[in-house]
Tab-separated table of C-alpha atoms in Angstrom:
chain	number	residue	atom	x	y	z
A	5	MET	CA	-91.906	-5.027	-36.686
A	6	SER	CA	-94.676	-6.236	-39.416
A	7	GLU	CA	-97.714	-7.492	-37.149
A	8	HIS	CA	-98.567	-10.107	-38.852
A	9	SER	CA	-95.853	-13.138	-39.045
A	10	GLU	CA	-96.158	-16.781	-40.603
A	11	PRO	CA	-94.605	-19.380	-38.894
A	12	LEU	CA	-92.254	-21.361	-41.648
A	13	ILE	CA	-90.055	-23.210	-38.277
A	14	GLY	CA	-92.580	-22.776	-35.221
A	15	ARG	CA	-90.736	-24.654	-32.924
A	16	GLY	CA	-87.311	-26.289	-31.460
A	17	GLU	CA	-83.767	-23.855	-31.238
A	18	VAL	CA	-84.430	-22.621	-34.753
A	19	LEU	CA	-87.167	-20.433	-35.131
A	20	LEU	CA	-87.745	-19.098	-38.580
A	21	ASP	CA	-91.179	-16.538	-39.235
A	22	LEU	CA	-91.761	-14.642	-43.202
A	23	TYR	CA	-93.574	-11.723	-42.614
A	24	GLY	CA	-96.472	-10.200	-45.012
A	25	ASP	CA	-93.627	-7.629	-46.353
A	26	GLY	CA	-91.154	-10.314	-47.150
A	27	VAL	CA	-89.181	-10.199	-44.028
A	28	GLY	CA	-87.699	-13.384	-42.892
A	29	HIS	CA	-86.987	-13.176	-39.410
A	30	LEU	CA	-84.501	-16.658	-37.996
A	31	ARG	CA	-84.052	-16.657	-34.441
A	32	LEU	CA	-81.834	-18.731	-31.985
A	33	ASN	CA	-83.850	-19.738	-29.769
A	34	ARG	CA	-81.571	-21.428	-26.604
A	35	PRO	CA	-82.300	-18.391	-24.774
A	36	ALA	CA	-81.401	-20.361	-21.464
A	37	ALA	CA	-78.271	-21.449	-22.782
A	38	SER	CA	-77.778	-18.021	-24.093
A	39	ASN	CA	-77.947	-19.789	-27.319
A	40	ALA	CA	-74.163	-21.421	-27.453
A	41	MET	CA	-74.115	-23.805	-30.116
A	42	THR	CA	-74.397	-28.039	-30.466
A	43	ASP	CA	-74.225	-30.080	-33.402
A	44	SER	CA	-77.855	-30.345	-32.875
A	45	PHE	CA	-78.451	-27.308	-32.709
A	46	LEU	CA	-76.559	-26.130	-35.865
A	47	ALA	CA	-78.632	-29.692	-37.942
A	48	GLU	CA	-81.366	-27.433	-37.008
A	49	LEU	CA	-79.786	-24.132	-37.882
A	50	GLN	CA	-78.035	-25.053	-41.199
A	51	GLN	CA	-81.913	-26.521	-42.439
A	52	ALA	CA	-83.233	-23.029	-42.012
A	53	VAL	CA	-81.512	-21.051	-43.748
A	54	ALA	CA	-81.790	-23.351	-46.256
A	55	ARG	CA	-85.677	-23.362	-46.201
A	56	ALA	CA	-85.375	-18.915	-46.241
A	57	GLU	CA	-83.281	-19.349	-48.912
A	58	ALA	CA	-85.506	-21.611	-51.211
A	59	GLU	CA	-88.766	-19.329	-49.604
A	60	PRO	CA	-89.871	-17.153	-53.026
A	61	ARG	CA	-91.707	-14.828	-50.562
A	62	MET	CA	-88.505	-13.600	-48.818
A	63	ARG	CA	-87.386	-10.634	-49.829
A	64	VAL	CA	-84.401	-10.168	-46.747
A	65	LEU	CA	-83.665	-12.313	-43.747
A	66	VAL	CA	-83.303	-10.629	-40.249
A	67	LEU	CA	-81.029	-12.939	-37.595
A	68	SER	CA	-81.173	-12.617	-33.872
A	69	GLY	CA	-80.796	-14.155	-30.799
A	70	GLU	CA	-84.001	-14.628	-28.569
A	71	GLY	CA	-82.538	-14.166	-25.319
A	72	PRO	CA	-79.584	-11.822	-23.442
A	73	ASN	CA	-77.235	-13.026	-25.335
A	74	PHE	CA	-77.119	-13.262	-29.224
A	75	CYS	CA	-75.212	-16.109	-29.388
A	76	THR	CA	-71.840	-17.293	-27.108
A	77	GLY	CA	-70.310	-18.988	-29.484
A	78	GLY	CA	-69.818	-23.482	-28.976
A	79	ASP	CA	-72.026	-24.800	-26.346
A	80	VAL	CA	-68.877	-26.083	-23.528
A	81	LYS	CA	-70.212	-27.822	-21.497
A	82	ASP	CA	-71.683	-29.867	-24.306
A	83	PHE	CA	-68.068	-29.966	-26.141
A	84	ALA	CA	-66.128	-31.128	-22.012
A	85	ALA	CA	-69.142	-33.543	-21.765
A	86	LYS	CA	-67.393	-35.372	-25.175
A	87	GLY	CA	-64.027	-36.093	-23.522
A	88	GLU	CA	-61.784	-38.602	-26.178
A	89	ALA	CA	-64.991	-38.027	-28.819
A	90	LEU	CA	-65.315	-34.143	-28.864
A	91	PRO	CA	-62.644	-34.173	-32.607
A	92	GLU	CA	-65.208	-36.643	-34.482
A	93	TYR	CA	-67.952	-34.152	-33.011
A	94	LEU	CA	-66.930	-31.110	-34.122
A	95	ARG	CA	-65.900	-32.462	-36.865
A	96	SER	CA	-69.632	-32.676	-37.791
A	97	ALA	CA	-70.542	-30.049	-35.918
A	98	THR	CA	-68.236	-27.397	-37.346
A	99	ALA	CA	-68.945	-28.443	-41.308
A	100	ARG	CA	-72.686	-27.925	-40.040
A	101	LEU	CA	-71.440	-24.545	-38.811
A	102	ALA	CA	-69.089	-23.607	-42.605
A	103	ALA	CA	-72.276	-24.798	-43.913
A	104	VAL	CA	-74.303	-22.115	-42.572
A	105	VAL	CA	-71.550	-19.531	-43.008
A	106	ALA	CA	-71.765	-20.290	-47.176
A	107	GLY	CA	-75.688	-20.267	-47.064
A	108	LEU	CA	-75.548	-17.220	-45.150
A	109	VAL	CA	-72.871	-15.182	-47.573
A	110	HIS	CA	-74.132	-16.589	-51.001
A	111	SER	CA	-77.784	-15.999	-50.384
A	112	ARG	CA	-79.438	-14.014	-52.416
A	113	LEU	CA	-81.420	-12.612	-49.330
A	114	PRO	CA	-79.652	-9.820	-47.785
A	115	VAL	CA	-79.149	-10.398	-43.961
A	116	VAL	CA	-79.547	-8.456	-41.472
A	117	LEU	CA	-78.605	-8.943	-37.967
A	118	ALA	CA	-79.161	-7.828	-34.335
A	119	VAL	CA	-76.844	-8.288	-31.805
A	120	GLN	CA	-78.247	-7.992	-27.872
A	121	GLY	CA	-75.600	-9.466	-25.111
A	122	TYR	CA	-73.150	-11.526	-26.174
A	123	ALA	CA	-71.606	-12.329	-30.226
A	124	ALA	CA	-69.098	-14.635	-29.109
A	125	GLY	CA	-66.599	-17.139	-30.732
A	126	GLY	CA	-66.700	-19.332	-33.666
A	127	GLY	CA	-70.523	-19.082	-33.489
A	128	GLY	CA	-71.511	-14.948	-31.881
A	129	PHE	CA	-69.210	-13.729	-33.260
A	130	GLY	CA	-68.306	-15.382	-36.664
A	131	LEU	CA	-72.019	-15.037	-37.734
A	132	VAL	CA	-71.420	-11.300	-37.413
A	133	CYS	CA	-68.648	-11.078	-39.480
A	134	ALA	CA	-70.561	-13.472	-42.058
A	135	ALA	CA	-73.782	-11.412	-42.426
A	136	ASP	CA	-74.514	-8.556	-44.676
A	137	LEU	CA	-75.761	-5.741	-42.323
A	138	VAL	CA	-75.178	-5.876	-39.322
A	139	ILE	CA	-77.159	-3.759	-35.808
A	140	ALA	CA	-76.120	-3.694	-32.707
A	141	ALA	CA	-78.015	-2.514	-29.075
A	142	ARG	CA	-75.652	-0.225	-26.776
A	143	SER	CA	-75.108	-2.990	-24.707
A	144	ALA	CA	-74.183	-5.475	-27.301
A	145	ARG	CA	-69.928	-7.183	-26.276
A	146	PHE	CA	-68.566	-8.507	-28.643
A	147	LEU	CA	-65.591	-11.573	-28.268
A	148	PRO	CA	-63.433	-13.197	-30.827
A	149	GLY	CA	-63.062	-15.914	-27.979
A	150	ALA	CA	-61.431	-19.388	-29.570
A	151	THR	CA	-58.090	-19.209	-28.438
A	152	ARG	CA	-58.854	-18.143	-24.991
A	153	ALA	CA	-60.231	-22.007	-25.251
A	154	GLY	CA	-57.341	-23.732	-26.872
A	155	MET	CA	-58.749	-23.251	-30.183
A	156	ALA	CA	-58.608	-21.344	-33.401
A	157	PRO	CA	-61.261	-19.051	-35.206
A	158	ASP	CA	-63.552	-20.538	-37.391
A	159	ALA	CA	-67.441	-19.370	-39.569
A	160	GLY	CA	-65.385	-18.202	-42.141
A	161	ALA	CA	-63.535	-15.572	-39.766
A	162	SER	CA	-60.249	-15.687	-40.471
A	163	VAL	CA	-60.732	-14.899	-44.142
A	164	THR	CA	-63.517	-12.244	-42.695
A	165	LEU	CA	-62.483	-10.193	-40.335
A	166	THR	CA	-59.361	-9.518	-41.636
A	167	ARG	CA	-60.992	-8.135	-44.346
A	168	ILE	CA	-63.477	-5.953	-41.976
A	169	VAL	CA	-60.423	-4.420	-39.826
A	170	GLY	CA	-57.275	-5.261	-41.944
A	171	VAL	CA	-54.588	-7.621	-41.136
A	172	ARG	CA	-53.343	-6.592	-37.555
A	173	LYS	CA	-56.166	-5.141	-36.076
A	174	ALA	CA	-57.553	-8.523	-36.425
A	175	MET	CA	-54.532	-10.547	-35.572
A	176	GLU	CA	-54.886	-8.271	-31.732
A	177	LEU	CA	-58.801	-9.571	-31.762
A	178	VAL	CA	-58.219	-13.396	-32.345
A	179	LEU	CA	-54.576	-13.396	-30.604
A	180	CYS	CA	-55.545	-10.926	-27.576
A	181	ASN	CA	-59.085	-11.927	-27.200
A	182	PRO	CA	-60.332	-8.156	-26.042
A	183	THR	CA	-63.827	-7.669	-25.640
A	184	LEU	CA	-65.713	-4.804	-28.156
A	185	THR	CA	-68.443	-2.526	-26.747
A	186	ALA	CA	-71.017	-1.909	-29.108
A	187	GLU	CA	-68.968	1.877	-29.657
A	188	ASP	CA	-66.090	0.240	-30.492
A	189	ALA	CA	-67.035	-2.340	-32.682
A	190	LEU	CA	-68.720	0.790	-34.665
A	191	ALA	CA	-65.853	2.076	-35.008
A	192	LEU	CA	-63.789	-0.866	-36.490
A	193	GLY	CA	-66.708	-1.538	-39.254
A	194	LEU	CA	-67.945	-4.314	-37.481
A	195	VAL	CA	-71.115	-3.191	-36.665
A	196	ASN	CA	-72.912	-1.068	-39.196
A	197	ARG	CA	-74.906	1.230	-36.422
A	198	VAL	CA	-75.817	1.302	-32.888
A	199	VAL	CA	-78.709	1.123	-30.934
A	200	GLU	CA	-80.487	1.763	-27.883
A	201	ASP	CA	-81.483	-1.370	-26.010
A	202	GLU	CA	-85.079	-0.832	-26.672
A	203	ALA	CA	-84.899	0.272	-30.001
A	204	LEU	CA	-83.007	-3.246	-31.787
A	205	LEU	CA	-85.454	-4.511	-33.408
A	206	PRO	CA	-87.315	-2.324	-34.348
A	207	GLY	CA	-84.827	-0.313	-35.586
A	208	THR	CA	-83.359	-3.602	-37.126
A	209	PHE	CA	-87.135	-4.307	-38.894
A	210	GLU	CA	-86.685	-1.243	-39.889
A	211	VAL	CA	-83.693	-1.607	-42.312
A	212	ALA	CA	-84.844	-5.218	-42.905
A	213	ARG	CA	-88.068	-3.305	-44.836
A	214	GLY	CA	-86.369	-0.535	-46.749
A	215	LEU	CA	-84.258	-3.674	-48.368
A	216	ALA	CA	-87.342	-5.922	-48.720
A	217	ALA	CA	-88.926	-2.580	-50.735
A	218	GLY	CA	-85.679	-2.839	-53.414
A	219	ALA	CA	-84.798	-4.257	-56.297
A	220	PRO	CA	-84.443	-8.041	-54.642
A	221	LEU	CA	-82.423	-8.883	-58.492
A	222	ALA	CA	-80.100	-6.125	-58.159
A	223	LEU	CA	-79.741	-6.143	-54.443
A	224	ALA	CA	-79.306	-9.906	-54.797
A	225	ALA	CA	-77.102	-8.894	-57.371
A	226	ALA	CA	-74.573	-6.082	-55.839
A	227	LYS	CA	-74.152	-9.158	-52.457
A	228	ARG	CA	-72.890	-11.071	-54.761
A	229	LEU	CA	-70.274	-8.904	-56.398
A	230	LEU	CA	-69.299	-7.583	-53.084
A	231	TRP	CA	-68.568	-11.222	-51.451
A	232	GLU	CA	-67.144	-12.734	-54.392
A	233	GLY	CA	-63.745	-10.615	-53.906
A	234	ILE	CA	-63.262	-12.773	-50.622
A	235	GLY	CA	-65.866	-15.617	-51.638
A	236	ARG	CA	-62.720	-17.801	-53.372
A	237	GLY	CA	-60.302	-17.390	-50.183
A	238	LEU	CA	-63.256	-18.247	-47.586
A	239	ASP	CA	-64.768	-21.222	-49.642
A	240	GLU	CA	-61.234	-22.404	-48.924
A	241	ALA	CA	-61.105	-21.331	-45.388
A	242	LEU	CA	-63.790	-22.296	-43.928
A	243	PRO	CA	-62.652	-26.670	-44.933
A	244	ASP	CA	-59.240	-25.711	-43.600
A	245	GLU	CA	-60.473	-24.150	-40.468
A	246	ALA	CA	-62.595	-27.465	-39.865
A	247	ARG	CA	-60.211	-29.345	-39.794
A	248	THR	CA	-57.968	-27.546	-38.006
A	249	VAL	CA	-60.620	-26.516	-35.008
A	250	SER	CA	-61.534	-30.910	-35.118
A	251	GLU	CA	-57.297	-31.683	-34.414
A	252	LEU	CA	-56.924	-28.854	-31.795
A	253	SER	CA	-60.623	-30.169	-30.192
A	254	GLY	CA	-58.527	-33.662	-29.207
A	255	THR	CA	-55.075	-31.292	-27.597
A	256	ALA	CA	-55.017	-31.262	-23.395
A	257	ASP	CA	-54.656	-27.693	-23.931
A	258	ALA	CA	-58.015	-27.503	-25.290
A	259	ARG	CA	-59.965	-29.851	-22.492
A	260	GLU	CA	-57.953	-27.346	-20.327
A	261	GLY	CA	-59.368	-23.626	-22.023
A	262	LEU	CA	-63.175	-25.227	-21.856
A	263	ALA	CA	-63.251	-26.170	-18.645
A	264	ALA	CA	-61.615	-23.287	-17.279
A	265	VAL	CA	-64.413	-21.039	-19.559
A	266	ILE	CA	-67.259	-23.498	-17.802
A	267	GLU	CA	-64.930	-22.773	-14.076
A	268	ARG	CA	-65.059	-19.087	-14.928
A	269	ARG	CA	-61.018	-19.396	-13.941
A	270	ARG	CA	-57.474	-18.566	-15.627
A	271	PRO	CA	-56.250	-21.500	-17.830
A	272	GLY	CA	-52.974	-22.875	-17.595
A	273	PHE	CA	-51.915	-24.032	-21.053
A	274	ARG	CA	-49.237	-26.462	-21.757
A	275	GLY	CA	-48.739	-26.620	-25.663
A	276	CYS	CA	-49.858	-30.293	-25.599
């Protein structure tokens, strides 16, 4: 990592720093909650992604999470506390998450994501699928997780995951929710490389510095061309995902799913 940084966003649940070599570092900063996402957290993340894009000195963006886990998805305790107001709450949260994903995918900046611990749900697993390059610690674990809690994929995963691993494997991951090891994720193409835990951030910044030394206009154009193949499908899928998740959140099964995750038990779904 570079030695000196300038804080662009120096406080709050999302932090953003800029290093002298043009590498930006966006950090999810709710470590005590495993960086689980709330509506207010997503509002900060949306602003940070926009701030990074607007910074002319930034040439590449590293995305990581503070604490033992990268991101465990939505904050299920926060969701469960909303009761009957959850659908309206998630209409806002999923719209913000969609804006974050669109911001990362359509950014001129190459996005290099570092994963330690769990990357789960739309927040964690979905961001993995939306990054340009992903470096995983050997102890990292990946879990789609949405259907386990009576919900559906969001963060663009209904489009990006199928393009990354294929329709059949995506169906297995989303419907069956296996927990993938870092090596599993590497074999499927979800991540680009696996490093020892202590080498995660140094290895990620090594990749980022290499990109920052490249031709920024060429990298931005190449990124745009590669994502453009799925861009129309992604943009159509994001609002549909947000509507679906919001609607599902008003069902008894969703409330049961959230309770089961919090209580660490198997859910009893009733189809209503």
